[in-house]
């Protein structure tokens, strides 16, 4: 069964450094997402991406964050200058279209654990 | 921020017991309610997507109901098995693209 893959599984970086988290969504999916979970908290929405542009973003997704789908297969999340509070598990997800995007479940990757020191 | 609450926070049952969890969500501007099963060290896996008031869905021993007018959904597991041990997440969707997750119910089933 096709799956969403994320790399790396764990990334350690120093405060102020840039990080890029990579994802390969399921190939025929149309909607792409990034979520994160800070330890002990709820899974939080960051951004959704459809038709090569951001369709929605949360308050968390400020100017330090950006997303890209550079080659039609990879979907990346860049954090320009990491802060300690960016430490979290970051999940990529994708979904297809079943008459409506509302009917479609999300398929998640295994996540990238980002540790900012 | 849309408030999605799940209860109980955690549950410990014996193999063979049946159990259920609750998810409450805003009753206005409802578009969909998702349930996911999340095992440790794996990715969340979709169980159900429910969109209509009164929806009931079933997958093996797991079933879910939806009441959009009062803003709640129940997830039932019949005859729990150790492999059912996981965190069960519900997520509410309004007219946007974002899923708003609850904190989850952590289920432990012991033999």
JSON list of C-alpha atoms in Angstrom, two decimals:
[
{"chain": "A", "resi": 1, "resn": "UNK", "atom": "CA", "xyz": [0.00, 0.00, 0.00]},
{"chain": "A", "resi": 2, "resn": "UNK", "atom": "CA", "xyz": [1.41, 3.44, -0.91]},
{"chain": "A", "resi": 3, "resn": "UNK", "atom": "CA", "xyz": [2.56, 5.52, 2.02]},
{"chain": "A", "resi": 4, "resn": "UNK", "atom": "CA", "xyz": [3.82, 8.97, 2.91]},
{"chain": "A", "resi": 5, "resn": "UNK", "atom": "CA", "xyz": [7.55, 9.00, 3.66]},
{"chain": "A", "resi": 6, "resn": "UNK", "atom": "CA", "xyz": [9.40, 11.61, 5.68]},
{"chain": "A", "resi": 7, "resn": "UNK", "atom": "CA", "xyz": [13.10, 12.28, 6.10]},
{"chain": "A", "resi": 8, "resn": "UNK", "atom": "CA", "xyz": [14.98, 12.57, 8.32]},
{"chain": "A", "resi": 9, "resn": "UNK", "atom": "CA", "xyz": [13.33, 10.73, 11.18]},
{"chain": "A", "resi": 10, "resn": "UNK", "atom": "CA", "xyz": [15.23, 12.85, 13.68]},
{"chain": "A", "resi": 11, "resn": "UNK", "atom": "CA", "xyz": [16.92, 16.21, 13.23]},
{"chain": "A", "resi": 12, "resn": "UNK", "atom": "CA", "xyz": [18.93, 18.06, 15.85]},
{"chain": "A", "resi": 13, "resn": "UNK", "atom": "CA", "xyz": [19.80, 21.67, 15.14]},
{"chain": "A", "resi": 14, "resn": "UNK", "atom": "CA", "xyz": [21.04, 24.72, 16.95]},
{"chain": "A", "resi": 15, "resn": "UNK", "atom": "CA", "xyz": [18.83, 27.72, 17.61]},
{"chain": "A", "resi": 16, "resn": "UNK", "atom": "CA", "xyz": [18.94, 30.15, 14.71]},
{"chain": "A", "resi": 17, "resn": "UNK", "atom": "CA", "xyz": [19.82, 27.53, 12.10]},
{"chain": "A", "resi": 18, "resn": "UNK", "atom": "CA", "xyz": [17.68, 26.73, 9.09]},
{"chain": "A", "resi": 19, "resn": "UNK", "atom": "CA", "xyz": [16.15, 23.27, 8.72]},
{"chain": "A", "resi": 20, "resn": "UNK", "atom": "CA", "xyz": [14.35, 21.60, 5.86]},
{"chain": "A", "resi": 21, "resn": "UNK", "atom": "CA", "xyz": [12.03, 18.71, 6.54]},
{"chain": "A", "resi": 22, "resn": "UNK", "atom": "CA", "xyz": [11.26, 16.52, 3.58]},
{"chain": "A", "resi": 23, "resn": "UNK", "atom": "CA", "xyz": [8.22, 14.52, 2.61]},
{"chain": "A", "resi": 24, "resn": "UNK", "atom": "CA", "xyz": [7.15, 12.38, -0.32]},
{"chain": "A", "resi": 25, "resn": "UNK", "atom": "CA", "xyz": [3.34, 12.28, -0.36]},
{"chain": "A", "resi": 26, "resn": "UNK", "atom": "CA", "xyz": [1.31, 9.53, -2.01]},
{"chain": "A", "resi": 27, "resn": "UNK", "atom": "CA", "xyz": [1.69, 10.03, -5.74]},
{"chain": "A", "resi": 28, "resn": "UNK", "atom": "CA", "xyz": [-1.91, 10.59, -6.87]},
{"chain": "A", "resi": 29, "resn": "UNK", "atom": "CA", "xyz": [-2.89, 12.76, -3.91]},
{"chain": "A", "resi": 30, "resn": "UNK", "atom": "CA", "xyz": [-3.84, 16.38, -4.43]},
{"chain": "A", "resi": 31, "resn": "UNK", "atom": "CA", "xyz": [-3.78, 17.93, -0.96]},
{"chain": "A", "resi": 32, "resn": "UNK", "atom": "CA", "xyz": [-0.69, 18.21, 1.22]},
{"chain": "A", "resi": 33, "resn": "UNK", "atom": "CA", "xyz": [-0.34, 19.22, 4.83]},
{"chain": "A", "resi": 34, "resn": "UNK", "atom": "CA", "xyz": [2.10, 19.80, 7.65]},
{"chain": "A", "resi": 35, "resn": "UNK", "atom": "CA", "xyz": [1.11, 19.27, 11.26]},
{"chain": "A", "resi": 36, "resn": "UNK", "atom": "CA", "xyz": [3.19, 19.21, 14.41]},
{"chain": "A", "resi": 37, "resn": "UNK", "atom": "CA", "xyz": [2.91, 17.92, 17.94]},
{"chain": "A", "resi": 38, "resn": "UNK", "atom": "CA", "xyz": [4.84, 19.49, 20.77]},
{"chain": "A", "resi": 39, "resn": "UNK", "atom": "CA", "xyz": [5.43, 16.90, 23.49]},
{"chain": "A", "resi": 40, "resn": "UNK", "atom": "CA", "xyz": [2.34, 16.49, 25.65]},
{"chain": "A", "resi": 41, "resn": "UNK", "atom": "CA", "xyz": [0.17, 18.74, 23.52]},
{"chain": "A", "resi": 42, "resn": "UNK", "atom": "CA", "xyz": [-2.40, 18.30, 20.76]},
{"chain": "A", "resi": 43, "resn": "UNK", "atom": "CA", "xyz": [-1.49, 17.71, 17.13]},
{"chain": "A", "resi": 44, "resn": "UNK", "atom": "CA", "xyz": [-1.61, 21.21, 15.56]},
{"chain": "A", "resi": 45, "resn": "UNK", "atom": "CA", "xyz": [-2.24, 22.24, 11.98]},
{"chain": "A", "resi": 46, "resn": "UNK", "atom": "CA", "xyz": [0.46, 24.29, 10.30]},
{"chain": "A", "resi": 47, "resn": "UNK", "atom": "CA", "xyz": [-0.35, 24.57, 6.62]},
{"chain": "A", "resi": 48, "resn": "UNK", "atom": "CA", "xyz": [-2.24, 23.03, 3.71]},
{"chain": "A", "resi": 49, "resn": "UNK", "atom": "CA", "xyz": [-1.12, 23.10, 0.09]},
{"chain": "A", "resi": 50, "resn": "UNK", "atom": "CA", "xyz": [-3.20, 22.53, -3.02]},
{"chain": "A", "resi": 51, "resn": "UNK", "atom": "CA", "xyz": [-2.65, 23.25, -6.68]},
{"chain": "A", "resi": 52, "resn": "UNK", "atom": "CA", "xyz": [0.86, 24.48, -6.01]},
{"chain": "A", "resi": 53, "resn": "UNK", "atom": "CA", "xyz": [-0.07, 27.10, -3.49]},
{"chain": "A", "resi": 54, "resn": "UNK", "atom": "CA", "xyz": [-0.88, 27.47, 0.19]},
{"chain": "A", "resi": 55, "resn": "UNK", "atom": "CA", "xyz": [-4.61, 27.01, 0.70]},
{"chain": "A", "resi": 56, "resn": "UNK", "atom": "CA", "xyz": [-4.66, 27.68, 4.43]},
{"chain": "A", "resi": 57, "resn": "UNK", "atom": "CA", "xyz": [-2.15, 28.36, 7.20]},
{"chain": "A", "resi": 58, "resn": "UNK", "atom": "CA", "xyz": [-2.39, 28.65, 10.95]},
{"chain": "A", "resi": 59, "resn": "UNK", "atom": "CA", "xyz": [-1.12, 31.40, 13.24]},
{"chain": "A", "resi": 60, "resn": "UNK", "atom": "CA", "xyz": [1.88, 29.20, 14.00]},
{"chain": "A", "resi": 61, "resn": "UNK", "atom": "CA", "xyz": [2.95, 29.33, 10.34]},
{"chain": "A", "resi": 62, "resn": "UNK", "atom": "CA", "xyz": [4.62, 32.72, 10.44]},
{"chain": "A", "resi": 63, "resn": "UNK", "atom": "CA", "xyz": [7.29, 34.23, 8.19]},
{"chain": "A", "resi": 64, "resn": "UNK", "atom": "CA", "xyz": [9.87, 31.80, 9.55]},
{"chain": "A", "resi": 65, "resn": "UNK", "atom": "CA", "xyz": [8.07, 28.92, 7.86]},
{"chain": "A", "resi": 66, "resn": "UNK", "atom": "CA", "xyz": [7.72, 28.13, 4.18]},
{"chain": "A", "resi": 67, "resn": "UNK", "atom": "CA", "xyz": [6.63, 25.18, 2.08]},
{"chain": "A", "resi": 68, "resn": "UNK", "atom": "CA", "xyz": [7.56, 24.08, -1.38]},
{"chain": "A", "resi": 69, "resn": "UNK", "atom": "CA", "xyz": [6.79, 21.35, -3.85]},
{"chain": "A", "resi": 70, "resn": "UNK", "atom": "CA", "xyz": [9.84, 21.79, -6.05]},
{"chain": "A", "resi": 71, "resn": "UNK", "atom": "CA", "xyz": [9.64, 18.80, -8.36]},
{"chain": "A", "resi": 72, "resn": "UNK", "atom": "CA", "xyz": [6.12, 17.42, -8.26]},
{"chain": "A", "resi": 73, "resn": "UNK", "atom": "CA", "xyz": [6.97, 14.66, -5.80]},
{"chain": "A", "resi": 74, "resn": "UNK", "atom": "CA", "xyz": [8.74, 16.14, -2.77]},
{"chain": "A", "resi": 75, "resn": "UNK", "atom": "CA", "xyz": [6.95, 18.46, -0.35]},
{"chain": "A", "resi": 76, "resn": "UNK", "atom": "CA", "xyz": [9.23, 20.36, 2.00]},
{"chain": "A", "resi": 77, "resn": "UNK", "atom": "CA", "xyz": [8.82, 22.44, 5.13]},
{"chain": "A", "resi": 78, "resn": "UNK", "atom": "CA", "xyz": [11.54, 24.99, 5.79]},
{"chain": "A", "resi": 79, "resn": "UNK", "atom": "CA", "xyz": [12.06, 26.74, 9.09]},
{"chain": "A", "resi": 80, "resn": "UNK", "atom": "CA", "xyz": [14.33, 29.69, 8.41]},
{"chain": "A", "resi": 81, "resn": "UNK", "atom": "CA", "xyz": [15.70, 30.44, 11.87]},
{"chain": "A", "resi": 82, "resn": "UNK", "atom": "CA", "xyz": [14.75, 27.81, 14.42]},
{"chain": "A", "resi": 83, "resn": "UNK", "atom": "CA", "xyz": [13.72, 28.66, 17.97]},
{"chain": "A", "resi": 84, "resn": "UNK", "atom": "CA", "xyz": [13.71, 26.40, 21.02]},
{"chain": "A", "resi": 85, "resn": "UNK", "atom": "CA", "xyz": [9.89, 26.31, 20.90]},
{"chain": "A", "resi": 86, "resn": "UNK", "atom": "CA", "xyz": [10.00, 24.80, 17.40]},
{"chain": "A", "resi": 87, "resn": "UNK", "atom": "CA", "xyz": [11.09, 21.50, 18.95]},
{"chain": "A", "resi": 88, "resn": "UNK", "atom": "CA", "xyz": [8.29, 19.07, 18.09]},
{"chain": "A", "resi": 89, "resn": "UNK", "atom": "CA", "xyz": [7.34, 16.07, 15.97]},
{"chain": "A", "resi": 90, "resn": "UNK", "atom": "CA", "xyz": [6.47, 17.32, 12.49]},
{"chain": "A", "resi": 91, "resn": "UNK", "atom": "CA", "xyz": [4.06, 15.26, 10.40]},
{"chain": "A", "resi": 92, "resn": "UNK", "atom": "CA", "xyz": [3.48, 15.48, 6.70]},
{"chain": "A", "resi": 93, "resn": "UNK", "atom": "CA", "xyz": [0.14, 14.25, 5.37]},
{"chain": "A", "resi": 94, "resn": "UNK", "atom": "CA", "xyz": [-1.63, 13.98, 2.04]},
{"chain": "A", "resi": 95, "resn": "UNK", "atom": "CA", "xyz": [-5.15, 13.25, 0.87]},
{"chain": "A", "resi": 96, "resn": "UNK", "atom": "CA", "xyz": [-6.97, 12.60, -2.35]},
{"chain": "A", "resi": 97, "resn": "UNK", "atom": "CA", "xyz": [-10.29, 13.95, -3.58]},
{"chain": "A", "resi": 98, "resn": "UNK", "atom": "CA", "xyz": [-13.45, 11.89, -3.13]},
{"chain": "A", "resi": 99, "resn": "UNK", "atom": "CA", "xyz": [-16.11, 14.15, -4.51]},
{"chain": "A", "resi": 100, "resn": "UNK", "atom": "CA", "xyz": [-15.03, 16.64, -1.92]},
{"chain": "A", "resi": 101, "resn": "UNK", "atom": "CA", "xyz": [-11.86, 17.17, 0.06]},
{"chain": "A", "resi": 102, "resn": "UNK", "atom": "CA", "xyz": [-14.02, 16.90, 3.20]},
{"chain": "A", "resi": 103, "resn": "UNK", "atom": "CA", "xyz": [-14.64, 13.18, 2.69]},
{"chain": "A", "resi": 104, "resn": "UNK", "atom": "CA", "xyz": [-10.98, 12.29, 2.42]},
{"chain": "A", "resi": 105, "resn": "UNK", "atom": "CA", "xyz": [-8.94, 10.88, 5.27]},
{"chain": "A", "resi": 106, "resn": "UNK", "atom": "CA", "xyz": [-5.40, 12.12, 5.75]},
{"chain": "A", "resi": 107, "resn": "UNK", "atom": "CA", "xyz": [-2.49, 9.74, 5.22]},
{"chain": "A", "resi": 108, "resn": "UNK", "atom": "CA", "xyz": [0.34, 10.64, 7.59]},
{"chain": "A", "resi": 109, "resn": "UNK", "atom": "CA", "xyz": [4.04, 10.00, 7.44]},
{"chain": "A", "resi": 110, "resn": "UNK", "atom": "CA", "xyz": [5.95, 8.68, 10.45]},
{"chain": "A", "resi": 111, "resn": "UNK", "atom": "CA", "xyz": [7.11, 12.16, 11.38]},
{"chain": "A", "resi": 112, "resn": "UNK", "atom": "CA", "xyz": [10.38, 14.01, 11.86]},
{"chain": "A", "resi": 113, "resn": "UNK", "atom": "CA", "xyz": [11.37, 14.70, 15.42]},
{"chain": "A", "resi": 114, "resn": "UNK", "atom": "CA", "xyz": [13.00, 18.14, 15.45]},
{"chain": "A", "resi": 115, "resn": "UNK", "atom": "CA", "xyz": [15.12, 19.04, 18.46]},
{"chain": "A", "resi": 116, "resn": "UNK", "atom": "CA", "xyz": [16.36, 22.63, 18.69]},
{"chain": "A", "resi": 117, "resn": "UNK", "atom": "CA", "xyz": [19.17, 23.17, 21.19]},
{"chain": "B", "resi": 1, "resn": "UNK", "atom": "CA", "xyz": [-9.11, 27.95, 17.94]},
{"chain": "B", "resi": 2, "resn": "UNK", "atom": "CA", "xyz": [-11.78, 25.24, 17.78]},
{"chain": "B", "resi": 3, "resn": "UNK", "atom": "CA", "xyz": [-12.10, 23.24, 20.97]},
{"chain": "B", "resi": 4, "resn": "UNK", "atom": "CA", "xyz": [-12.13, 19.47, 20.48]},
{"chain": "B", "resi": 5, "resn": "UNK", "atom": "CA", "xyz": [-12.25, 17.47, 23.70]},
{"chain": "B", "resi": 6, "resn": "UNK", "atom": "CA", "xyz": [-11.78, 13.75, 24.16]},
{"chain": "B", "resi": 7, "resn": "UNK", "atom": "CA", "xyz": [-12.54, 11.61, 27.16]},
{"chain": "B", "resi": 8, "resn": "UNK", "atom": "CA", "xyz": [-11.32, 9.72, 28.93]},
{"chain": "B", "resi": 9, "resn": "UNK", "atom": "CA", "xyz": [-7.69, 10.77, 28.62]},
{"chain": "B", "resi": 10, "resn": "UNK", "atom": "CA", "xyz": [-6.59, 7.18, 29.16]},
{"chain": "B", "resi": 11, "resn": "UNK", "atom": "CA", "xyz": [-8.19, 3.80, 29.61]},
{"chain": "B", "resi": 12, "resn": "UNK", "atom": "CA", "xyz": [-6.93, 0.42, 30.73]},
{"chain": "B", "resi": 13, "resn": "UNK", "atom": "CA", "xyz": [-9.12, -2.59, 29.95]},
{"chain": "B", "resi": 14, "resn": "UNK", "atom": "CA", "xyz": [-8.78, -6.35, 29.94]},
{"chain": "B", "resi": 15, "resn": "UNK", "atom": "CA", "xyz": [-8.72, -8.38, 26.76]},
{"chain": "B", "resi": 16, "resn": "UNK", "atom": "CA", "xyz": [-12.29, -9.13, 25.71]},
{"chain": "B", "resi": 17, "resn": "UNK", "atom": "CA", "xyz": [-13.81, -6.04, 27.33]},
{"chain": "B", "resi": 18, "resn": "UNK", "atom": "CA", "xyz": [-15.79, -3.65, 25.17]},
{"chain": "B", "resi": 19, "resn": "UNK", "atom": "CA", "xyz": [-15.07, 0.02, 25.54]},
{"chain": "B", "resi": 20, "resn": "UNK", "atom": "CA", "xyz": [-16.01, 3.40, 24.18]},
{"chain": "B", "resi": 21, "resn": "UNK", "atom": "CA", "xyz": [-14.58, 6.92, 24.02]},
{"chain": "B", "resi": 22, "resn": "UNK", "atom": "CA", "xyz": [-16.12, 10.31, 23.47]},
{"chain": "B", "resi": 23, "resn": "UNK", "atom": "CA", "xyz": [-15.17, 13.21, 21.25]},
{"chain": "B", "resi": 24, "resn": "UNK", "atom": "CA", "xyz": [-16.94, 16.55, 21.61]},
{"chain": "B", "resi": 25, "resn": "UNK", "atom": "CA", "xyz": [-16.61, 19.33, 19.08]},
{"chain": "B", "resi": 26, "resn": "UNK", "atom": "CA", "xyz": [-18.25, 22.63, 18.07]},
{"chain": "B", "resi": 27, "resn": "UNK", "atom": "CA", "xyz": [-21.73, 22.01, 16.67]},
{"chain": "B", "resi": 28, "resn": "UNK", "atom": "CA", "xyz": [-21.64, 25.00, 14.32]},
{"chain": "B", "resi": 29, "resn": "UNK", "atom": "CA", "xyz": [-20.02, 25.11, 10.87]},
{"chain": "B", "resi": 30, "resn": "UNK", "atom": "CA", "xyz": [-19.53, 21.34, 10.86]},
{"chain": "B", "resi": 31, "resn": "UNK", "atom": "CA", "xyz": [-18.06, 19.68, 7.78]},
{"chain": "B", "resi": 32, "resn": "UNK", "atom": "CA", "xyz": [-16.41, 16.46, 8.93]},
{"chain": "B", "resi": 33, "resn": "UNK", "atom": "CA", "xyz": [-15.26, 14.45, 11.93]},
{"chain": "B", "resi": 34, "resn": "UNK", "atom": "CA", "xyz": [-12.23, 12.17, 11.60]},
{"chain": "B", "resi": 35, "resn": "UNK", "atom": "CA", "xyz": [-11.05, 9.32, 13.83]},
{"chain": "B", "resi": 36, "resn": "UNK", "atom": "CA", "xyz": [-7.44, 8.13, 13.74]},
{"chain": "B", "resi": 37, "resn": "UNK", "atom": "CA", "xyz": [-5.62, 5.28, 15.45]},
{"chain": "B", "resi": 38, "resn": "UNK", "atom": "CA", "xyz": [-2.05, 6.07, 16.47]},
{"chain": "B", "resi": 39, "resn": "UNK", "atom": "CA", "xyz": [0.27, 3.34, 17.60]},
{"chain": "B", "resi": 40, "resn": "UNK", "atom": "CA", "xyz": [3.57, 4.22, 19.24]},
{"chain": "B", "resi": 41, "resn": "UNK", "atom": "CA", "xyz": [6.40, 4.83, 16.75]},
{"chain": "B", "resi": 42, "resn": "UNK", "atom": "CA", "xyz": [3.99, 4.68, 13.81]},
{"chain": "B", "resi": 43, "resn": "UNK", "atom": "CA", "xyz": [1.97, 7.25, 11.91]},
{"chain": "B", "resi": 44, "resn": "UNK", "atom": "CA", "xyz": [-1.67, 8.04, 12.70]},
{"chain": "B", "resi": 45, "resn": "UNK", "atom": "CA", "xyz": [-3.92, 5.79, 10.63]},
{"chain": "B", "resi": 46, "resn": "UNK", "atom": "CA", "xyz": [-7.37, 6.86, 9.49]},
{"chain": "B", "resi": 47, "resn": "UNK", "atom": "CA", "xyz": [-10.30, 4.87, 10.88]},
{"chain": "B", "resi": 48, "resn": "UNK", "atom": "CA", "xyz": [-13.34, 6.89, 9.83]},
{"chain": "B", "resi": 49, "resn": "UNK", "atom": "CA", "xyz": [-14.37, 10.13, 8.20]},
{"chain": "B", "resi": 50, "resn": "UNK", "atom": "CA", "xyz": [-17.94, 11.07, 9.09]},
{"chain": "B", "resi": 51, "resn": "UNK", "atom": "CA", "xyz": [-19.83, 13.93, 7.52]},
{"chain": "B", "resi": 52, "resn": "UNK", "atom": "CA", "xyz": [-23.58, 13.44, 8.14]},
{"chain": "B", "resi": 53, "resn": "UNK", "atom": "CA", "xyz": [-25.55, 13.71, 11.35]},
{"chain": "B", "resi": 54, "resn": "UNK", "atom": "CA", "xyz": [-26.55, 10.22, 12.45]},
{"chain": "B", "resi": 55, "resn": "UNK", "atom": "CA", "xyz": [-23.68, 8.58, 10.53]},
{"chain": "B", "resi": 56, "resn": "UNK", "atom": "CA", "xyz": [-22.62, 5.21, 11.87]},
{"chain": "B", "resi": 57, "resn": "UNK", "atom": "CA", "xyz": [-19.50, 3.56, 10.51]},
{"chain": "B", "resi": 58, "resn": "UNK", "atom": "CA", "xyz": [-17.94, 0.20, 11.24]},
{"chain": "B", "resi": 59, "resn": "UNK", "atom": "CA", "xyz": [-14.56, -1.40, 10.60]},
{"chain": "B", "resi": 60, "resn": "UNK", "atom": "CA", "xyz": [-14.28, -4.87, 12.06]},
{"chain": "B", "resi": 61, "resn": "UNK", "atom": "CA", "xyz": [-14.74, -4.59, 15.83]},
{"chain": "B", "resi": 62, "resn": "UNK", "atom": "CA", "xyz": [-14.52, -0.79, 15.80]},
{"chain": "B", "resi": 63, "resn": "UNK", "atom": "CA", "xyz": [-17.50, 1.43, 15.13]},
{"chain": "B", "resi": 64, "resn": "UNK", "atom": "CA", "xyz": [-18.32, 5.12, 15.46]},
{"chain": "B", "resi": 65, "resn": "UNK", "atom": "CA", "xyz": [-21.41, 7.29, 15.66]},
{"chain": "B", "resi": 66, "resn": "UNK", "atom": "CA", "xyz": [-21.89, 10.98, 14.98]},
{"chain": "B", "resi": 67, "resn": "UNK", "atom": "CA", "xyz": [-24.26, 13.60, 16.38]},
{"chain": "B", "resi": 68, "resn": "UNK", "atom": "CA", "xyz": [-23.55, 16.95, 14.76]},
{"chain": "B", "resi": 69, "resn": "UNK", "atom": "CA", "xyz": [-26.48, 18.76, 16.38]},
{"chain": "B", "resi": 70, "resn": "UNK", "atom": "CA", "xyz": [-25.12, 18.26, 19.88]},
{"chain": "B", "resi": 71, "resn": "UNK", "atom": "CA", "xyz": [-21.48, 18.04, 18.84]},
{"chain": "B", "resi": 72, "resn": "UNK", "atom": "CA", "xyz": [-20.29, 14.59, 19.85]},
{"chain": "B", "resi": 73, "resn": "UNK", "atom": "CA", "xyz": [-19.03, 11.34, 18.40]},
{"chain": "B", "resi": 74, "resn": "UNK", "atom": "CA", "xyz": [-18.52, 7.97, 20.10]},
{"chain": "B", "resi": 75, "resn": "UNK", "atom": "CA", "xyz": [-15.96, 5.36, 19.16]},
{"chain": "B", "resi": 76, "resn": "UNK", "atom": "CA", "xyz": [-16.70, 1.80, 20.26]},
{"chain": "B", "resi": 77, "resn": "UNK", "atom": "CA", "xyz": [-14.38, -1.17, 20.38]},
{"chain": "B", "resi": 78, "resn": "UNK", "atom": "CA", "xyz": [-16.04, -4.54, 20.86]},
{"chain": "B", "resi": 79, "resn": "UNK", "atom": "CA", "xyz": [-14.04, -7.33, 22.48]},
{"chain": "B", "resi": 80, "resn": "UNK", "atom": "CA", "xyz": [-10.79, -5.37, 22.88]},
{"chain": "B", "resi": 81, "resn": "UNK", "atom": "CA", "xyz": [-7.55, -7.13, 21.93]},
{"chain": "B", "resi": 82, "resn": "UNK", "atom": "CA", "xyz": [-3.97, -6.22, 22.97]},
{"chain": "B", "resi": 83, "resn": "UNK", "atom": "CA", "xyz": [-3.31, -5.05, 19.40]},
{"chain": "B", "resi": 84, "resn": "UNK", "atom": "CA", "xyz": [-6.00, -2.39, 19.88]},
{"chain": "B", "resi": 85, "resn": "UNK", "atom": "CA", "xyz": [-3.66, -0.63, 22.31]},
{"chain": "B", "resi": 86, "resn": "UNK", "atom": "CA", "xyz": [-3.02, 2.79, 20.80]},
{"chain": "B", "resi": 87, "resn": "UNK", "atom": "CA", "xyz": [-3.99, 6.43, 21.08]},
{"chain": "B", "resi": 88, "resn": "UNK", "atom": "CA", "xyz": [-7.29, 7.25, 19.39]},
{"chain": "B", "resi": 89, "resn": "UNK", "atom": "CA", "xyz": [-7.51, 10.77, 18.02]},
{"chain": "B", "resi": 90, "resn": "UNK", "atom": "CA", "xyz": [-10.56, 12.59, 16.80]},
{"chain": "B", "resi": 91, "resn": "UNK", "atom": "CA", "xyz": [-10.37, 15.70, 14.63]},
{"chain": "B", "resi": 92, "resn": "UNK", "atom": "CA", "xyz": [-13.00, 18.23, 13.62]},
{"chain": "B", "resi": 93, "resn": "UNK", "atom": "CA", "xyz": [-13.10, 20.00, 10.31]},
{"chain": "B", "resi": 94, "resn": "UNK", "atom": "CA", "xyz": [-15.05, 23.16, 9.54]},
{"chain": "B", "resi": 95, "resn": "UNK", "atom": "CA", "xyz": [-15.14, 24.89, 6.15]},
{"chain": "B", "resi": 96, "resn": "UNK", "atom": "CA", "xyz": [-11.36, 25.23, 6.03]},
{"chain": "B", "resi": 97, "resn": "UNK", "atom": "CA", "xyz": [-8.66, 22.71, 5.26]},
{"chain": "B", "resi": 98, "resn": "UNK", "atom": "CA", "xyz": [-7.35, 22.28, 8.79]},
{"chain": "B", "resi": 99, "resn": "UNK", "atom": "CA", "xyz": [-8.14, 19.37, 11.06]},
{"chain": "B", "resi": 100, "resn": "UNK", "atom": "CA", "xyz": [-8.51, 20.41, 14.70]},
{"chain": "B", "resi": 101, "resn": "UNK", "atom": "CA", "xyz": [-7.41, 17.53, 16.86]},
{"chain": "B", "resi": 102, "resn": "UNK", "atom": "CA", "xyz": [-8.32, 16.48, 20.36]},
{"chain": "B", "resi": 103, "resn": "UNK", "atom": "CA", "xyz": [-5.64, 15.31, 22.76]},
{"chain": "B", "resi": 104, "resn": "UNK", "atom": "CA", "xyz": [-6.56, 11.71, 22.21]},
{"chain": "B", "resi": 105, "resn": "UNK", "atom": "CA", "xyz": [-7.60, 8.75, 24.35]},
{"chain": "B", "resi": 106, "resn": "UNK", "atom": "CA", "xyz": [-4.78, 6.38, 25.18]},
{"chain": "B", "resi": 107, "resn": "UNK", "atom": "CA", "xyz": [-6.04, 2.79, 25.35]},
{"chain": "B", "resi": 108, "resn": "UNK", "atom": "CA", "xyz": [-4.13, -0.06, 26.92]},
{"chain": "B", "resi": 109, "resn": "UNK", "atom": "CA", "xyz": [-5.52, -3.58, 26.56]},
{"chain": "B", "resi": 110, "resn": "UNK", "atom": "CA", "xyz": [-3.87, -6.23, 28.70]},
{"chain": "B", "resi": 111, "resn": "UNK", "atom": "CA", "xyz": [-4.21, -10.00, 28.23]}
]
